[in-house]
Amino acid sequence: MKIAIGNDHAAVELKNEIKAYLEEKGHEVVNFGTDTHDSCNYAEYGEKVADAVAAHEVDCGVLICGTGVGISLAANKVPGIRAAVCSEPVTAKLVKQHNNANIICFGARIVGGEVAKAIVDAYLETEFEGGRHEQRIAYIHDIEKKHGAH
Ligand code: RB5
């Protein structure tokens, strides 16, 4: 798969660890940064990855900040994005199965490398179930339209 990855200054090491892990598994990883510890705005990197996912330049995205929350909030402002914060693999599996999340997020101050790897594995190895979940997701994107997004 082609996977976009992005992070803020709180998550440079974990990003590098997850990027290497995904590449070892044969995925192509597009790194949107940041790659320094200089304080930055997580929203900028959330937006970059979300734009790539929404434009179908990649199959899905991984976003990491301190908690996973700020960067997910930013990504979810891009129409078509369903970015889900997960701190363990059960949620990661369900956000693909039920919500068809197209970006998975987690926090470098919350999970360690092994849990983060289990999260991305659970997410990537699970298929969207479709069926009754389709109309619920469609409703979410209708909300975007109702509130002025395209
Ligand atoms: C940065 O200090 C921190 O606020 C950020 O990484 C993230 O946790 C925000 O949600």
Short mmCIF file of C-alpha atoms and ligand atoms in Angstrom, two decimals:
data_model
loop_
_atom_site.label_atom_id
_atom_site.label_comp_id
_atom_site.label_asym_id
_atom_site.label_seq_id
_atom_site.Cartn_x
_atom_site.Cartn_y
_atom_site.Cartn_z
CA MET A 1 0.00 0.00 0.00
CA LYS A 2 0.99 3.63 -0.39
CA ILE A 3 0.71 5.27 3.03
CA ALA A 4 1.11 8.94 3.97
CA ILE A 5 2.64 9.65 7.38
CA GLY A 6 2.82 12.91 9.31
CA ASN A 7 3.57 14.12 12.81
CA ASP A 8 4.54 17.05 14.99
CA HIS A 9 7.67 17.61 17.06
CA ALA A 10 6.36 15.33 19.86
CA ALA A 11 6.40 12.30 17.59
CA VAL A 12 9.53 12.36 15.40
CA GLU A 13 11.07 9.18 16.86
CA LEU A 14 7.83 7.21 16.84
CA LYS A 15 7.13 8.36 13.27
CA ASN A 16 10.57 7.11 12.18
CA GLU A 17 10.01 3.79 13.93
CA ILE A 18 6.59 3.29 12.33
CA LYS A 19 7.80 4.43 8.91
CA ALA A 20 10.65 1.88 9.01
CA TYR A 21 8.26 -0.81 10.23
CA LEU A 22 5.81 -0.18 7.39
CA GLU A 23 8.61 -0.13 4.82
CA GLU A 24 9.96 -3.45 6.14
CA LYS A 25 6.48 -4.83 5.48
CA GLY A 26 6.72 -3.70 1.87
CA HIS A 27 4.59 -0.56 2.00
CA GLU A 28 5.55 2.67 0.26
CA VAL A 29 5.55 5.44 2.88
CA VAL A 30 5.30 9.12 1.93
CA ASN A 31 6.69 11.24 4.77
CA PHE A 32 5.07 14.66 5.20
CA GLY A 33 7.17 15.52 8.27
CA THR A 34 8.02 17.14 10.54
CA ASP A 35 11.50 15.69 10.90
CA THR A 36 12.86 18.06 13.52
CA HIS A 37 12.18 18.68 17.20
CA ASP A 38 11.49 22.36 16.57
CA SER A 39 8.11 23.26 18.01
CA CYS A 40 5.51 23.27 15.25
CA ASN A 41 1.75 23.19 14.74
CA TYR A 42 0.39 19.65 14.48
CA ALA A 43 -2.53 21.00 12.41
CA GLU A 44 -0.24 21.75 9.47
CA TYR A 45 0.90 18.13 9.23
CA GLY A 46 -2.60 16.80 9.80
CA GLU A 47 -3.78 18.89 6.88
CA LYS A 48 -0.94 17.77 4.55
CA VAL A 49 -1.64 14.07 5.12
CA ALA A 50 -5.41 14.58 4.96
CA ASP A 51 -5.05 16.42 1.63
CA ALA A 52 -3.02 13.52 0.19
CA VAL A 53 -5.59 10.98 1.38
CA ALA A 54 -8.59 13.02 0.18
CA ALA A 55 -6.93 13.46 -3.24
CA HIS A 56 -6.35 9.66 -3.42
CA GLU A 57 -2.62 10.21 -3.84
CA VAL A 58 -2.17 7.52 -1.18
CA ASP A 59 -4.31 4.63 0.09
CA CYS A 60 -4.47 5.83 3.69
CA GLY A 61 -2.66 7.89 6.31
CA VAL A 62 -0.97 7.64 9.70
CA LEU A 63 -0.81 10.75 11.93
CA ILE A 64 1.03 11.05 15.23
CA CYS A 65 1.25 13.93 17.70
CA GLY A 66 1.54 13.95 21.50
CA THR A 67 -1.93 12.50 22.06
CA GLY A 68 -3.10 11.86 18.50
CA VAL A 69 -6.03 14.17 19.17
CA GLY A 70 -4.95 17.57 17.86
CA ILE A 71 -3.64 16.17 14.60
CA SER A 72 -6.84 14.13 14.11
CA LEU A 73 -9.03 17.19 14.71
CA ALA A 74 -7.15 19.05 11.97
CA ALA A 75 -7.29 16.12 9.53
CA ASN A 76 -11.04 15.70 10.08
CA LYS A 77 -11.63 19.25 8.79
CA VAL A 78 -10.66 18.10 5.28
CA PRO A 79 -13.78 16.88 3.43
CA GLY A 80 -13.81 13.13 2.91
CA ILE A 81 -11.49 12.41 5.82
CA ARG A 82 -12.32 10.01 8.60
CA ALA A 83 -9.35 10.20 10.96
CA ALA A 84 -9.62 8.05 14.08
CA VAL A 85 -7.52 8.19 17.24
CA CYS A 86 -6.62 4.75 18.61
CA SER A 87 -4.61 3.80 21.66
CA GLU A 88 -4.90 0.05 21.23
CA PRO A 89 -5.47 -2.45 18.38
CA VAL A 90 -9.12 -3.36 19.09
CA THR A 91 -10.23 0.18 18.32
CA ALA A 92 -7.88 0.27 15.31
CA LYS A 93 -9.58 -2.83 13.89
CA LEU A 94 -13.09 -1.48 14.52
CA VAL A 95 -12.45 1.96 13.02
CA LYS A 96 -11.61 0.23 9.74
CA GLN A 97 -14.38 -2.39 9.98
CA HIS A 98 -17.21 -0.01 10.94
CA ASN A 99 -16.06 3.56 10.20
CA ASN A 100 -13.80 2.89 7.21
CA ALA A 101 -11.33 5.32 8.75
CA ASN A 102 -8.92 6.53 6.09
CA ILE A 103 -6.41 7.91 8.59
CA ILE A 104 -5.31 6.30 11.82
CA CYS A 105 -3.93 8.53 14.59
CA PHE A 106 -2.18 7.89 17.87
CA GLY A 107 -0.14 9.70 20.48
CA ALA A 108 3.59 9.38 21.04
CA ARG A 109 3.01 10.40 24.67
CA ILE A 110 0.34 7.71 25.02
CA VAL A 111 1.55 4.57 23.25
CA GLY A 112 4.98 3.00 22.87
CA GLY A 113 6.46 1.59 19.70
CA GLU A 114 5.15 -1.97 20.12
CA VAL A 115 1.57 -0.85 20.76
CA ALA A 116 1.81 1.59 17.84
CA LYS A 117 2.92 -1.27 15.56
CA ALA A 118 0.02 -3.43 16.78
CA ILE A 119 -2.34 -0.51 16.04
CA VAL A 120 -1.15 -0.07 12.44
CA ASP A 121 -1.17 -3.86 11.89
CA ALA A 122 -4.75 -4.18 13.15
CA TYR A 123 -5.86 -1.26 10.99
CA LEU A 124 -4.10 -2.39 7.79
CA GLU A 125 -5.10 -6.03 8.13
CA THR A 126 -8.83 -5.28 8.55
CA GLU A 127 -11.34 -4.71 5.75
CA PHE A 128 -14.30 -2.34 5.84
CA GLU A 129 -17.45 -4.35 6.45
CA GLY A 130 -19.75 -2.14 4.33
CA GLY A 131 -23.49 -2.92 4.57
CA ARG A 132 -25.26 -0.96 7.31
CA HIS A 133 -22.12 1.07 7.94
CA GLU A 134 -22.22 2.64 4.46
CA GLN A 135 -25.23 4.84 5.18
CA ARG A 136 -23.84 5.95 8.53
CA ILE A 137 -20.65 7.10 6.89
CA ALA A 138 -22.66 8.77 4.12
CA TYR A 139 -24.53 10.70 6.84
CA ILE A 140 -21.22 11.93 8.26
CA HIS A 141 -20.24 13.30 4.87
CA ASP A 142 -23.72 14.83 4.43
CA ILE A 143 -22.95 16.82 7.57
CA GLU A 144 -19.88 18.23 5.80
CA LYS A 145 -22.07 19.29 2.88
CA LYS A 146 -24.74 20.79 5.15
CA HIS A 147 -22.10 22.89 6.85
CA GLY A 148 -20.53 24.26 3.71
CA ALA A 149 -17.80 21.80 2.81
CA HIS A 150 -17.76 20.44 -0.73
C1 RB5 B 1 2.42 19.44 21.45
O1 RB5 B 1 3.00 19.85 22.64
C2 RB5 B 1 1.08 18.77 21.71
O2 RB5 B 1 0.14 19.73 22.07
C3 RB5 B 1 0.64 17.99 20.51
O3 RB5 B 1 1.61 17.05 20.17
C4 RB5 B 1 -0.64 17.20 20.61
O4 RB5 B 1 -0.65 16.40 21.75
C5 RB5 B 1 -1.88 17.95 20.42
O5 RB5 B 1 -2.99 17.39 20.40
#
